[in-house]
mmCIF file of C-alpha atoms in Angstrom:
data_model
loop_
_atom_site.group_PDB
_atom_site.id
_atom_site.type_symbol
_atom_site.label_atom_id
_atom_site.label_comp_id
_atom_site.label_asym_id
_atom_site.label_seq_id
_atom_site.Cartn_x
_atom_site.Cartn_y
_atom_site.Cartn_z
ATOM 1 C CA UNK A 1 101.250 5.763 -51.947
ATOM 2 C CA UNK A 2 97.764 4.619 -51.147
ATOM 3 C CA UNK A 3 95.930 1.819 -52.227
ATOM 4 C CA UNK A 4 93.589 3.344 -54.050
ATOM 5 C CA UNK A 5 96.276 4.957 -56.110
ATOM 6 C CA UNK A 6 96.714 1.144 -57.222
ATOM 7 C CA UNK A 7 93.313 0.315 -57.578
ATOM 8 C CA UNK A 8 93.353 -2.728 -55.174
ATOM 9 C CA UNK A 9 96.765 -4.383 -53.671
ATOM 10 C CA UNK A 10 98.315 -2.874 -50.615
ATOM 11 C CA UNK A 11 101.781 -2.430 -50.958
ATOM 12 C CA UNK A 12 104.492 -3.204 -48.585
ATOM 13 C CA UNK A 13 107.286 -1.062 -47.890
ATOM 14 C CA UNK A 14 105.651 1.931 -49.332
ATOM 15 C CA UNK A 15 107.290 5.214 -48.036
ATOM 16 C CA UNK A 16 105.216 7.833 -49.416
ATOM 17 C CA UNK A 17 107.563 10.769 -49.339
ATOM 18 C CA UNK A 18 106.732 14.360 -48.248
ATOM 19 C CA UNK A 19 108.077 17.858 -49.286
ATOM 20 C CA UNK A 20 110.842 15.909 -51.438
ATOM 21 C CA UNK A 21 112.553 14.463 -48.141
ATOM 22 C CA UNK A 22 111.566 11.093 -49.639
ATOM 23 C CA UNK A 23 114.855 10.472 -52.035
ATOM 24 C CA UNK A 24 118.194 11.240 -51.361
ATOM 25 C CA UNK A 25 120.774 12.744 -53.644
ATOM 26 C CA UNK A 26 122.903 9.854 -53.775
ATOM 27 C CA UNK A 27 119.619 7.684 -54.750
ATOM 28 C CA UNK A 28 118.503 9.959 -57.301
ATOM 29 C CA UNK A 29 122.399 9.990 -59.090
ATOM 30 C CA UNK A 30 122.570 5.902 -58.993
ATOM 31 C CA UNK A 31 119.365 4.762 -59.733
ATOM 32 C CA UNK A 32 119.556 5.329 -63.313
ATOM 33 C CA UNK A 33 122.422 2.862 -63.600
ATOM 34 C CA UNK A 34 120.420 -0.131 -61.237
ATOM 35 C CA UNK A 35 117.531 0.631 -63.483
ATOM 36 C CA UNK A 36 119.299 0.455 -66.583
ATOM 37 C CA UNK A 37 121.193 -2.834 -65.267
ATOM 38 C CA UNK A 38 118.115 -4.574 -64.360
ATOM 39 C CA UNK A 39 116.430 -3.667 -67.951
ATOM 40 C CA UNK A 40 119.332 -4.780 -70.076
ATOM 41 C CA UNK A 41 118.868 -8.387 -67.607
ATOM 42 C CA UNK A 42 115.332 -8.539 -68.344
ATOM 43 C CA UNK A 43 115.810 -7.697 -72.044
ATOM 44 C CA UNK A 44 118.299 -10.821 -72.237
ATOM 45 C CA UNK A 45 116.193 -13.099 -70.289
ATOM 46 C CA UNK A 46 113.604 -12.509 -72.642
ATOM 47 C CA UNK A 47 115.628 -12.874 -75.419
ATOM 48 C CA UNK A 48 116.394 -16.632 -74.568
ATOM 49 C CA UNK A 49 113.151 -17.553 -73.855
ATOM 50 C CA UNK A 50 112.087 -15.834 -77.232
ATOM 51 C CA UNK A 51 114.839 -18.496 -78.436
ATOM 52 C CA UNK A 52 113.175 -21.153 -76.994
ATOM 53 C CA UNK A 53 110.010 -20.768 -78.348
ATOM 54 C CA UNK A 54 111.171 -20.841 -81.988
ATOM 55 C CA UNK A 55 114.110 -23.427 -81.603
ATOM 56 C CA UNK A 56 111.821 -26.554 -82.492
ATOM 57 C CA UNK A 57 110.611 -24.693 -85.653
ATOM 58 C CA UNK A 58 114.479 -23.356 -86.593
ATOM 59 C CA UNK A 59 115.678 -27.230 -86.290
ATOM 60 C CA UNK A 60 113.053 -28.853 -88.238
ATOM 61 C CA UNK A 61 113.536 -26.612 -91.395
ATOM 62 C CA UNK A 62 117.500 -26.635 -90.976
ATOM 63 C CA UNK A 63 116.869 -30.559 -91.682
ATOM 64 C CA UNK A 64 114.356 -30.036 -94.670
ATOM 65 C CA UNK A 65 110.832 -30.250 -93.689
ATOM 66 C CA UNK A 66 108.395 -32.173 -90.648
ATOM 67 C CA UNK A 67 106.907 -34.909 -93.304
ATOM 68 C CA UNK A 68 110.780 -36.295 -94.404
ATOM 69 C CA UNK A 69 112.395 -35.939 -90.758
ATOM 70 C CA UNK A 70 113.417 -39.476 -89.424
ATOM 71 C CA UNK A 71 111.787 -39.003 -86.058
ATOM 72 C CA UNK A 72 108.238 -38.886 -88.025
ATOM 73 C CA UNK A 73 109.432 -41.663 -90.348
ATOM 74 C CA UNK A 74 109.930 -43.453 -87.032
ATOM 75 C CA UNK A 75 106.768 -43.030 -85.984
ATOM 76 C CA UNK A 76 105.433 -45.572 -87.993
ATOM 77 C CA UNK A 77 107.233 -48.319 -86.684
ATOM 78 C CA UNK A 78 106.642 -49.906 -83.568
ATOM 79 C CA UNK A 79 104.850 -48.165 -80.564
ATOM 80 C CA UNK A 80 106.990 -45.196 -81.020
ATOM 81 C CA UNK A 81 104.036 -43.051 -82.295
ATOM 82 C CA UNK A 82 102.060 -44.206 -78.914
ATOM 83 C CA UNK A 83 104.900 -42.818 -76.944
ATOM 84 C CA UNK A 84 104.550 -39.421 -79.122
ATOM 85 C CA UNK A 85 100.894 -39.666 -78.536
ATOM 86 C CA UNK A 86 101.706 -39.985 -74.397
ATOM 87 C CA UNK A 87 104.431 -37.080 -74.848
ATOM 88 C CA UNK A 88 102.242 -34.792 -76.686
ATOM 89 C CA UNK A 89 100.016 -33.095 -73.637
ATOM 90 C CA UNK A 90 103.103 -32.830 -71.213
ATOM 91 C CA UNK A 91 105.220 -31.176 -74.252
ATOM 92 C CA UNK A 92 102.284 -29.067 -74.829
ATOM 93 C CA UNK A 93 102.189 -28.326 -71.158
ATOM 94 C CA UNK A 94 105.726 -27.749 -71.161
ATOM 95 C CA UNK A 95 105.463 -24.656 -74.273
ATOM 96 C CA UNK A 96 102.503 -23.738 -72.643
ATOM 97 C CA UNK A 97 104.210 -22.594 -69.247
ATOM 98 C CA UNK A 98 107.268 -21.050 -71.376
ATOM 99 C CA UNK A 99 104.842 -18.905 -72.676
ATOM 100 C CA UNK A 100 102.360 -18.175 -70.404
ATOM 101 C CA UNK A 101 104.736 -17.816 -67.489
ATOM 102 C CA UNK A 102 108.932 -17.286 -68.744
ATOM 103 C CA UNK A 103 108.383 -15.071 -71.468
ATOM 104 C CA UNK A 104 105.620 -13.152 -70.065
ATOM 105 C CA UNK A 105 107.197 -12.957 -67.072
ATOM 106 C CA UNK A 106 110.091 -11.318 -68.347
ATOM 107 C CA UNK A 107 109.263 -9.477 -70.947
ATOM 108 C CA UNK A 108 106.945 -7.430 -68.438
ATOM 109 C CA UNK A 109 109.167 -6.993 -65.795
ATOM 110 C CA UNK A 110 111.521 -5.918 -69.072
ATOM 111 C CA UNK A 111 108.752 -3.234 -69.259
ATOM 112 C CA UNK A 112 108.216 -2.262 -65.965
ATOM 113 C CA UNK A 113 111.924 -2.097 -65.635
ATOM 114 C CA UNK A 114 112.327 0.248 -68.454
ATOM 115 C CA UNK A 115 109.345 2.426 -67.086
ATOM 116 C CA UNK A 116 111.624 2.625 -63.623
ATOM 117 C CA UNK A 117 114.698 3.672 -65.558
ATOM 118 C CA UNK A 118 112.784 6.405 -67.859
ATOM 119 C CA UNK A 119 111.370 7.904 -64.451
ATOM 120 C CA UNK A 120 114.515 8.014 -62.826
ATOM 121 C CA UNK A 121 115.567 10.233 -66.004
ATOM 122 C CA UNK A 122 112.757 12.794 -65.313
ATOM 123 C CA UNK A 123 113.209 16.154 -63.412
ATOM 124 C CA UNK A 124 108.863 15.347 -61.858
ATOM 125 C CA UNK A 125 109.822 11.990 -60.343
ATOM 126 C CA UNK A 126 113.297 13.067 -58.500
ATOM 127 C CA UNK A 127 112.092 13.209 -55.445
ATOM 128 C CA UNK A 128 109.452 10.569 -55.247
ATOM 129 C CA UNK A 129 110.298 6.545 -54.962
ATOM 130 C CA UNK A 130 109.651 5.045 -58.474
ATOM 131 C CA UNK A 131 108.917 1.301 -57.612
ATOM 132 C CA UNK A 132 107.603 -0.838 -54.665
ATOM 133 C CA UNK A 133 107.206 -4.542 -53.484
ATOM 134 C CA UNK A 134 104.524 -6.579 -53.191
ATOM 135 C CA UNK A 135 104.825 -9.743 -50.889
ATOM 136 C CA UNK A 136 102.786 -12.566 -51.724
ATOM 137 C CA UNK A 137 102.450 -16.167 -50.687
ATOM 138 C CA UNK A 138 101.009 -17.106 -54.273
ATOM 139 C CA UNK A 139 103.878 -15.963 -56.012
ATOM 140 C CA UNK A 140 106.653 -18.237 -57.964
ATOM 141 C CA UNK A 141 109.751 -18.041 -56.443
ATOM 142 C CA UNK A 142 111.665 -19.371 -53.262
ATOM 143 C CA UNK A 143 110.042 -18.992 -49.908
ATOM 144 C CA UNK A 144 111.165 -16.352 -47.289
ATOM 145 C CA UNK A 145 111.783 -17.020 -44.247
ATOM 146 C CA UNK A 146 109.395 -14.620 -41.942
ATOM 147 C CA UNK A 147 106.785 -12.471 -42.983
ATOM 148 C CA UNK A 148 103.843 -10.345 -41.755
ATOM 149 C CA UNK A 149 100.020 -11.712 -41.976
ATOM 150 C CA UNK A 150 97.902 -8.876 -42.296
ATOM 151 C CA UNK A 151 94.036 -9.130 -40.949
ATOM 152 C CA UNK A 152 91.233 -7.698 -42.113
ATOM 153 C CA UNK A 153 89.916 -4.946 -40.662
ATOM 154 C CA UNK A 154 92.378 -5.124 -37.855
ATOM 155 C CA UNK A 155 95.991 -4.119 -36.817
ATOM 156 C CA UNK A 156 98.360 -6.519 -39.140
ATOM 157 C CA UNK A 157 99.585 -9.732 -36.995
ATOM 158 C CA UNK A 158 103.113 -9.935 -37.084
ATOM 159 C CA UNK A 159 105.000 -13.517 -36.977
ATOM 160 C CA UNK A 160 108.230 -14.400 -36.603
ATOM 161 C CA UNK A 161 110.242 -17.541 -39.104
ATOM 162 C CA UNK A 162 106.767 -17.809 -41.078
ATOM 163 C CA UNK A 163 107.436 -19.993 -44.924
ATOM 164 C CA UNK A 164 104.840 -17.763 -46.756
ATOM 165 C CA UNK A 165 106.014 -14.884 -48.477
ATOM 166 C CA UNK A 166 107.459 -14.158 -51.951
ATOM 167 C CA UNK A 167 108.341 -10.679 -53.641
ATOM 168 C CA UNK A 168 106.755 -9.041 -56.513
ATOM 169 C CA UNK A 169 109.603 -6.337 -57.380
ATOM 170 C CA UNK A 170 109.376 -3.396 -59.855
ATOM 171 C CA UNK A 171 105.776 -2.414 -59.068
ATOM 172 C CA UNK A 172 105.776 1.423 -60.160
ATOM 173 C CA UNK A 173 104.654 3.900 -57.224
ATOM 174 C CA UNK A 174 102.990 6.318 -59.567
ATOM 175 C CA UNK A 175 100.214 4.523 -61.352
ATOM 176 C CA UNK A 176 99.572 5.109 -65.121
ATOM 177 C CA UNK A 177 97.178 3.224 -67.391
ATOM 178 C CA UNK A 178 100.175 1.949 -69.182
ATOM 179 C CA UNK A 179 102.006 0.861 -66.029
ATOM 180 C CA UNK A 180 99.101 -0.754 -64.661
ATOM 181 C CA UNK A 181 98.354 -2.599 -67.735
ATOM 182 C CA UNK A 182 102.184 -3.925 -67.649
ATOM 183 C CA UNK A 183 101.897 -4.805 -63.628
ATOM 184 C CA UNK A 184 98.826 -6.513 -64.559
ATOM 185 C CA UNK A 185 100.530 -8.894 -67.042
ATOM 186 C CA UNK A 186 103.258 -9.251 -64.296
ATOM 187 C CA UNK A 187 101.054 -10.564 -61.731
ATOM 188 C CA UNK A 188 99.582 -12.782 -64.745
ATOM 189 C CA UNK A 189 103.057 -14.437 -64.953
ATOM 190 C CA UNK A 190 104.427 -14.409 -61.507
ATOM 191 C CA UNK A 191 101.056 -15.401 -59.188
ATOM 192 C CA UNK A 192 99.700 -17.980 -61.794
ATOM 193 C CA UNK A 193 96.187 -19.198 -61.257
ATOM 194 C CA UNK A 194 94.882 -23.247 -62.157
ATOM 195 C CA UNK A 195 93.454 -21.168 -65.132
ATOM 196 C CA UNK A 196 96.768 -20.080 -66.440
ATOM 197 C CA UNK A 197 98.034 -23.600 -66.253
ATOM 198 C CA UNK A 198 95.014 -24.592 -68.121
ATOM 199 C CA UNK A 199 95.020 -21.992 -70.652
ATOM 200 C CA UNK A 200 98.955 -22.796 -70.941
ATOM 201 C CA UNK A 201 98.254 -25.976 -72.427
ATOM 202 C CA UNK A 202 95.853 -25.122 -74.927
ATOM 203 C CA UNK A 203 98.086 -22.241 -76.051
ATOM 204 C CA UNK A 204 100.912 -24.893 -75.936
ATOM 205 C CA UNK A 205 98.726 -27.586 -78.178
ATOM 206 C CA UNK A 206 98.347 -24.655 -80.707
ATOM 207 C CA UNK A 207 101.885 -23.531 -80.936
ATOM 208 C CA UNK A 208 102.803 -27.419 -81.426
ATOM 209 C CA UNK A 209 99.926 -27.692 -83.912
ATOM 210 C CA UNK A 210 100.662 -24.565 -85.851
ATOM 211 C CA UNK A 211 104.396 -25.817 -85.874
ATOM 212 C CA UNK A 212 103.568 -28.929 -87.301
ATOM 213 C CA UNK A 213 101.437 -28.322 -90.270
ATOM 214 C CA UNK A 214 103.521 -24.983 -90.940
ATOM 215 C CA UNK A 215 107.097 -27.394 -91.179
ATOM 216 C CA UNK A 216 104.953 -30.466 -93.113
ATOM 217 C CA UNK A 217 104.308 -28.186 -95.183
ATOM 218 C CA UNK A 218 100.857 -28.249 -95.378
ATOM 219 C CA UNK A 219 99.681 -26.715 -99.145
ATOM 220 C CA UNK A 220 96.508 -25.965 -100.519
ATOM 221 C CA UNK A 221 93.143 -25.587 -99.392
ATOM 222 C CA UNK A 222 94.300 -27.362 -96.151
ATOM 223 C CA UNK A 223 96.384 -24.631 -94.982
ATOM 224 C CA UNK A 224 92.888 -22.601 -94.392
ATOM 225 C CA UNK A 225 91.590 -25.547 -92.654
ATOM 226 C CA UNK A 226 95.045 -26.112 -90.453
ATOM 227 C CA UNK A 227 94.729 -22.271 -89.683
ATOM 228 C CA UNK A 228 91.692 -22.658 -88.312
ATOM 229 C CA UNK A 229 92.327 -25.801 -85.929
ATOM 230 C CA UNK A 230 95.302 -23.350 -84.526
ATOM 231 C CA UNK A 231 93.057 -20.188 -84.493
ATOM 232 C CA UNK A 232 90.465 -21.925 -82.494
ATOM 233 C CA UNK A 233 93.017 -23.660 -79.932
ATOM 234 C CA UNK A 234 94.558 -20.248 -79.638
ATOM 235 C CA UNK A 235 91.203 -18.800 -79.105
ATOM 236 C CA UNK A 236 90.431 -21.262 -76.606
ATOM 237 C CA UNK A 237 93.720 -20.638 -74.348
ATOM 238 C CA UNK A 238 93.377 -17.005 -74.616
ATOM 239 C CA UNK A 239 89.837 -17.259 -73.182
ATOM 240 C CA UNK A 240 91.120 -19.399 -70.172
ATOM 241 C CA UNK A 241 94.010 -17.540 -69.221
ATOM 242 C CA UNK A 242 92.271 -14.054 -69.436
ATOM 243 C CA UNK A 243 89.231 -15.617 -67.444
ATOM 244 C CA UNK A 244 91.138 -16.791 -64.550
ATOM 245 C CA UNK A 245 93.479 -13.986 -64.831
ATOM 246 C CA UNK A 246 90.746 -11.810 -64.196
ATOM 247 C CA UNK A 247 89.540 -13.849 -60.943
ATOM 248 C CA UNK A 248 92.775 -14.311 -59.783
ATOM 249 C CA UNK A 249 93.655 -10.372 -59.835
ATOM 250 C CA UNK A 250 90.093 -9.784 -57.968
ATOM 251 C CA UNK A 251 91.489 -12.382 -55.241
ATOM 252 C CA UNK A 252 94.745 -10.702 -54.908
ATOM 253 C CA UNK A 253 93.821 -7.426 -54.944
ATOM 254 C CA UNK A 254 91.250 -7.773 -51.970
ATOM 255 C CA UNK A 255 94.121 -9.421 -49.915
ATOM 256 C CA UNK A 256 95.715 -6.759 -47.561
ATOM 257 C CA UNK A 257 99.474 -7.367 -47.511
ATOM 258 C CA UNK A 258 102.174 -5.340 -45.473
#
């Protein structure tokens, strides 16, 4: 596989098969089971994370509504309202991270796993490598001992015992618009930028505001007002994360790695 086939990033461990000799018969038989297992795991994780997002409104509705909940009634006493005000940005940031990183990251890997599983069943992909791995120092994950540092315009300089690399796996070798889109989504979650965190904060705040007015519940014309607030916060968050994601992809794809 060449860098051009993926529009940018130099990928590691990408041995391009030649004359149908790149994949053994044993691998062709076993890899559908492996990709099926990975697909199920990432689907389960995506479902669990989605449940975390739904747990707050579900808990509130189980008790009736937000306006009459004991927690809201206690806010008018002593200084609990101040503690809630201080905690709000932290909670918004937490849910922004859950939405932007955990859910998007796990769901994108579910889709990429599903792509690999589907291709593993197709005869047209039988003699080629289906997925590859990119090593990067910016990805979320445990630091790996050892690595290869590539130099632009020169042969790679190899170092031993360098703590600088994590892996991004399940990148489709044969590029299509669909697979490239979900690879980009995966990079968004697992190689986050500062804009991802900032935009995630506004998305988390949009989530909390929406849950608050929907479970209060707000009625009448104020529904339109609060819906507009939720949409404005969501639009602001998306604008920040998408702009930051484009810049982050351009930076990542310009870095040669092996």
